CSV table of C-alpha atoms in Angstrom, one decimal:
chain,number,residue,atom,x,y,z
A,1,MET,CA,90.0,80.8,127.8
A,2,ASP,CA,90.6,84.5,128.2
A,3,ASP,CA,88.6,86.1,125.5
A,4,GLU,CA,90.9,89.0,124.9
A,5,ASP,CA,94.3,87.2,125.3
A,6,GLY,CA,93.4,83.9,123.9
A,7,TYR,CA,94.8,80.9,125.9
A,8,PHE,CA,97.7,83.0,127.3
A,9,GLY,CA,95.8,85.4,129.6
A,10,GLU,CA,96.8,86.7,133.0
A,11,ARG,CA,96.7,83.3,134.8
A,12,VAL,CA,99.1,81.8,132.2
A,13,ALA,CA,101.3,84.9,131.8
A,14,ALA,CA,101.9,85.1,135.6
A,15,LYS,CA,103.6,81.6,135.6
A,16,TYR,CA,104.9,81.4,132.1
A,17,ASP,CA,108.5,82.2,132.6
A,18,ALA,CA,108.8,80.0,135.7
A,19,GLU,CA,107.1,77.1,134.1
A,20,SER,CA,109.3,77.4,130.9
A,21,ALA,CA,112.5,77.9,132.9
A,22,ALA,CA,114.5,75.5,130.9
A,23,ARG,CA,113.9,77.6,127.8
A,24,PHE,CA,115.3,80.6,129.6
A,25,GLU,CA,118.6,79.0,130.3
A,26,PRO,CA,121.5,81.2,129.0
A,27,GLY,CA,122.8,78.5,126.8
A,28,VAL,CA,119.4,77.9,125.1
A,29,VAL,CA,118.7,81.5,124.7
A,30,GLY,CA,122.3,82.3,123.5
A,31,ALA,CA,122.3,79.6,120.8
A,32,THR,CA,118.9,80.8,119.5
A,33,VAL,CA,119.9,84.4,119.4
A,34,ASP,CA,123.2,83.6,117.7
A,35,VAL,CA,121.3,82.1,114.7
A,36,LEU,CA,118.7,84.8,114.5
A,37,GLU,CA,121.3,87.6,114.7
A,38,ALA,CA,123.3,86.0,111.9
A,39,LEU,CA,120.1,85.7,109.7
A,40,ALA,CA,119.1,89.3,110.4
A,41,ASP,CA,122.6,90.3,109.1
A,42,GLY,CA,122.1,93.9,110.2
A,43,GLY,CA,118.4,94.1,109.2
A,44,ARG,CA,115.2,94.0,111.1
A,45,ALA,CA,113.7,91.0,112.8
A,46,LEU,CA,110.0,90.1,113.3
A,47,GLU,CA,108.9,87.8,116.1
A,48,LEU,CA,105.5,86.2,115.6
A,49,GLY,CA,104.2,85.3,119.1
A,50,VAL,CA,106.7,87.6,121.0
A,51,GLY,CA,105.3,86.6,124.4
A,52,THR,CA,107.3,87.7,127.4
A,53,GLY,CA,110.3,88.6,125.3
A,54,ARG,CA,112.5,85.5,126.0
A,55,ILE,CA,114.2,85.9,122.6
A,56,ALA,CA,113.2,89.4,121.5
A,57,LEU,CA,114.9,91.2,124.4
A,58,PRO,CA,118.3,89.6,124.1
A,59,LEU,CA,118.2,89.9,120.3
A,60,ALA,CA,117.4,93.6,120.6
A,61,GLY,CA,120.2,93.8,123.2
A,62,ARG,CA,122.6,92.8,120.4
A,63,GLY,CA,121.5,95.8,118.4
A,64,VAL,CA,119.0,94.1,116.1
A,65,ALA,CA,115.8,96.1,115.5
A,66,VAL,CA,113.0,93.7,116.7
A,67,HIS,CA,109.3,94.0,116.3
A,68,GLY,CA,106.9,91.6,117.8
A,69,VAL,CA,103.3,90.5,117.2
A,70,ASP,CA,101.2,88.9,119.9
A,71,MET,CA,97.5,88.5,120.8
A,72,SER,CA,98.1,88.4,124.6
A,73,ARG,CA,98.4,91.8,126.3
A,74,ALA,CA,99.1,90.0,129.5
A,75,MET,CA,102.2,88.3,128.1
A,76,VAL,CA,103.4,91.5,126.4
A,77,ALA,CA,103.0,93.4,129.7
A,78,ARG,CA,105.5,90.9,131.3
A,79,MET,CA,108.0,91.8,128.6
A,80,ARG,CA,107.5,95.5,129.0
A,81,ALA,CA,108.3,95.2,132.8
A,82,LYS,CA,111.7,93.6,132.1
A,83,PRO,CA,114.9,95.6,131.5
A,84,GLY,CA,115.0,96.7,127.9
A,85,GLY,CA,111.3,95.9,127.5
A,86,ASP,CA,110.6,99.2,125.7
A,87,ALA,CA,113.2,98.5,123.0
A,88,VAL,CA,110.9,96.0,121.2
A,89,GLY,CA,108.0,97.4,119.2
A,90,VAL,CA,104.8,95.4,119.5
A,91,THR,CA,101.6,95.1,117.5
A,92,ILE,CA,98.7,93.3,119.3
A,93,GLY,CA,96.9,90.9,117.0
A,94,ASP,CA,96.8,87.4,115.5
A,95,PHE,CA,100.2,86.7,114.1
A,96,ALA,CA,98.7,84.6,111.3
A,97,THR,CA,97.2,87.7,109.7
A,98,THR,CA,98.4,90.9,111.4
A,99,ARG,CA,100.5,93.1,109.2
A,100,VAL,CA,103.1,95.7,110.4
A,101,ASP,CA,104.9,98.4,108.5
A,102,GLY,CA,108.1,97.8,106.7
A,103,THR,CA,110.1,94.7,105.6
A,104,PHE,CA,112.3,92.4,107.6
A,105,SER,CA,115.4,90.3,107.1
A,106,VAL,CA,114.2,87.5,109.3
A,107,ALA,CA,110.8,86.5,110.7
A,108,TYR,CA,110.6,83.8,113.3
A,109,LEU,CA,108.1,81.6,115.3
A,110,LEU,CA,109.6,79.6,118.1
A,111,PHE,CA,108.8,77.1,120.9
A,112,ASN,CA,106.1,75.1,119.0
A,113,THR,CA,104.0,78.3,118.5
A,114,ILE,CA,103.0,77.4,115.0
A,115,MET,CA,100.9,74.7,116.6
A,116,ASN,CA,98.9,77.4,118.5
A,117,LEU,CA,97.2,77.9,115.1
A,118,THR,CA,94.7,75.1,115.3
A,119,THR,CA,93.7,74.7,111.6
A,120,GLN,CA,95.8,74.0,108.5
A,121,ALA,CA,94.3,77.1,106.9
A,122,ALA,CA,95.6,79.3,109.7
A,123,GLN,CA,99.0,77.8,109.5
A,124,VAL,CA,99.1,78.3,105.7
A,125,ALA,CA,98.0,81.9,106.3
A,126,CYS,CA,100.9,82.4,108.8
A,127,PHE,CA,103.4,81.4,106.2
A,128,ARG,CA,101.9,83.8,103.7
A,129,ASN,CA,101.9,86.5,106.3
A,130,ALA,CA,105.6,85.9,107.2
A,131,ALA,CA,106.6,85.8,103.5
A,132,ALA,CA,104.8,89.1,102.9
A,133,HIS,CA,106.9,90.8,105.6
A,134,LEU,CA,110.2,89.5,104.3
A,135,ALA,CA,112.6,91.4,102.0
A,136,PRO,CA,113.9,89.3,99.0
A,137,GLY,CA,116.6,87.0,100.5
A,138,GLY,CA,115.0,87.2,103.9
A,139,CYS,CA,114.3,84.1,106.0
A,140,PHE,CA,111.4,82.6,108.0
A,141,VAL,CA,112.4,80.4,110.9
A,142,ILE,CA,110.3,77.9,112.8
A,143,GLU,CA,111.2,75.9,115.9
A,144,VAL,CA,108.7,73.1,116.5
A,145,GLY,CA,108.6,69.5,117.8
A,146,VAL,CA,108.2,66.5,115.7
A,147,PRO,CA,104.8,64.9,116.5
A,148,ALA,CA,105.4,62.3,119.2
A,149,LEU,CA,103.1,59.7,117.8
A,150,ARG,CA,105.7,57.0,118.3
A,151,LYS,CA,105.0,57.3,122.0
A,152,LEU,CA,101.4,56.3,121.7
A,153,PRO,CA,100.7,52.7,122.5
A,154,PRO,CA,98.3,50.9,120.2
A,155,GLY,CA,94.7,52.0,120.8
A,156,GLN,CA,95.6,54.9,123.1
A,157,ASN,CA,95.7,58.7,122.5
A,158,VAL,CA,97.3,60.2,125.6
A,159,VAL,CA,101.0,60.8,126.4
A,160,PRO,CA,101.8,61.9,130.0
A,161,PHE,CA,104.8,64.3,130.3
A,162,HIS,CA,104.6,65.3,134.0
A,163,VAL,CA,103.5,63.5,137.2
A,164,SER,CA,104.0,64.8,140.7
A,165,PRO,CA,102.0,64.7,144.0
A,166,THR,CA,100.2,67.9,143.1
A,167,ARG,CA,100.5,68.3,139.3
A,168,TRP,CA,99.7,66.1,136.3
A,169,ALA,CA,100.2,67.0,132.6
A,170,PHE,CA,99.5,65.0,129.5
A,171,ASP,CA,99.1,65.5,125.7
A,172,ARG,CA,96.1,64.1,123.9
A,173,TYR,CA,96.3,63.3,120.2
A,174,ASP,CA,93.7,62.8,117.4
A,175,VAL,CA,95.6,61.2,114.6
A,176,ALA,CA,92.8,61.5,112.2
A,177,THR,CA,92.6,65.3,112.4
A,178,GLN,CA,96.1,66.3,113.7
A,179,GLU,CA,94.3,68.0,116.6
A,180,MET,CA,96.0,67.7,120.0
A,181,SER,CA,95.9,69.4,123.4
A,182,SER,CA,98.1,69.9,126.3
A,183,ASN,CA,96.2,69.3,129.6
A,184,TYR,CA,97.2,70.3,133.1
A,185,VAL,CA,95.7,69.2,136.4
A,186,GLU,CA,97.0,70.9,139.6
A,187,VAL,CA,96.0,70.8,143.2
A,188,VAL,CA,96.4,74.2,145.0
A,189,ASP,CA,95.3,74.5,148.6
A,190,GLY,CA,93.4,71.3,148.4
A,191,ARG,CA,91.4,72.4,145.3
A,192,GLY,CA,91.8,71.0,141.8
A,193,GLN,CA,92.4,73.2,138.8
A,194,TYR,CA,92.3,72.0,135.2
A,195,ARG,CA,93.6,73.8,132.1
A,196,SER,CA,93.6,72.6,128.5
A,197,ILE,CA,95.3,74.3,125.5
A,198,PRO,CA,94.5,73.2,122.0
A,199,PHE,CA,97.1,72.7,119.2
A,200,ARG,CA,97.4,71.3,115.7
A,201,TYR,CA,100.6,69.2,115.2
A,202,VAL,CA,102.3,69.5,111.9
A,203,TRP,CA,104.9,67.5,110.1
A,204,PRO,CA,108.2,68.9,108.6
A,205,SER,CA,107.1,67.9,105.0
A,206,GLU,CA,103.7,69.7,105.5
A,207,LEU,CA,105.5,72.8,106.7
A,208,ASP,CA,107.7,72.7,103.5
A,209,LEU,CA,104.5,72.6,101.4
A,210,MET,CA,103.1,75.5,103.3
A,211,ALA,CA,106.3,77.4,102.6
A,212,GLN,CA,106.1,76.5,98.9
A,213,LEU,CA,102.6,77.9,98.8
A,214,ALA,CA,103.9,81.1,100.3
A,215,GLY,CA,106.7,81.4,97.7
A,216,LEU,CA,109.5,80.3,100.1
A,217,ARG,CA,112.0,77.5,99.7
A,218,LEU,CA,113.7,75.4,102.3
A,219,ARG,CA,117.3,76.5,103.0
A,220,GLU,CA,118.3,74.6,106.1
A,221,ARG,CA,116.8,72.2,108.7
A,222,TRP,CA,118.6,71.2,111.9
A,223,ASP,CA,117.8,69.2,115.0
A,224,GLY,CA,118.4,72.3,117.1
A,225,TRP,CA,120.0,75.7,117.4
A,226,THR,CA,123.5,74.4,117.5
A,227,ARG,CA,122.9,73.0,114.0
A,228,GLU,CA,123.0,69.3,114.7
A,229,PRO,CA,121.8,67.2,111.7
A,230,PHE,CA,118.0,66.5,111.6
A,231,THR,CA,117.4,62.8,111.6
A,232,SER,CA,114.6,60.3,111.9
A,233,GLU,CA,115.3,60.3,115.7
A,234,SER,CA,115.0,64.0,116.2
A,235,GLY,CA,112.3,65.2,118.5
A,236,GLN,CA,112.3,68.7,117.2
A,237,HIS,CA,113.6,70.8,114.3
A,238,VAL,CA,114.6,74.3,113.5
A,239,SER,CA,113.8,75.0,109.8
A,240,VAL,CA,114.8,78.0,107.7
A,241,TRP,CA,112.9,78.9,104.6
A,242,GLU,CA,114.2,81.7,102.3
A,243,LYS,CA,112.3,84.2,100.1
A,244,PRO,CA,114.0,84.1,96.7
A,245,ILE,CA,115.7,87.2,95.5
A,246,ASP,CA,114.4,86.8,91.9
């Protein structure tokens, strides 16, 4: 782990956009930005875990004032180097607790990033932090996968998700603690490299309780950004919690 940048230091930042290429497809980005722009409704947007600017930059390009929070200077530097990178204000810090000035119409946390907070207490703190930044009537949006425990054979705790001649990747689950990790083994120039990133998986109902503790209430939940219904077969969800006006 990079001490300063957490698990998303220079080595990860250098490959992040390429390894997440599917998330950068115009259709994926456009659908996400459409929803967030509508929720901003002319107000400010706060991205928790702004990273390399995948969503913040196109959202700012539509005229929305966007501010980001991120621990990784290496990831933020990649955003700054992109066209329009200076249009997004950034505060370096832990998005579970870092406060920035002003209020926002929408705060959002995408691409499973809530799971980068590896304790329940930190995830609860994140909801409270988001709620504290929202104006009355504002919304907090999370995009996260549904825990893939149905893929675990009895007695096993590992789910592979990539296998090639030079790269292997798998998720490891602890169903007693909700701890998990994504693990990567890669052979480069005949030498093996191993990387492991810890997470804490979280259920939709648990997120709803965290929202309630933060004074928010569920407004909508979809399977994805094009607002398909969320069902028992959904592998992810986009959830929107609202801060009451009263």
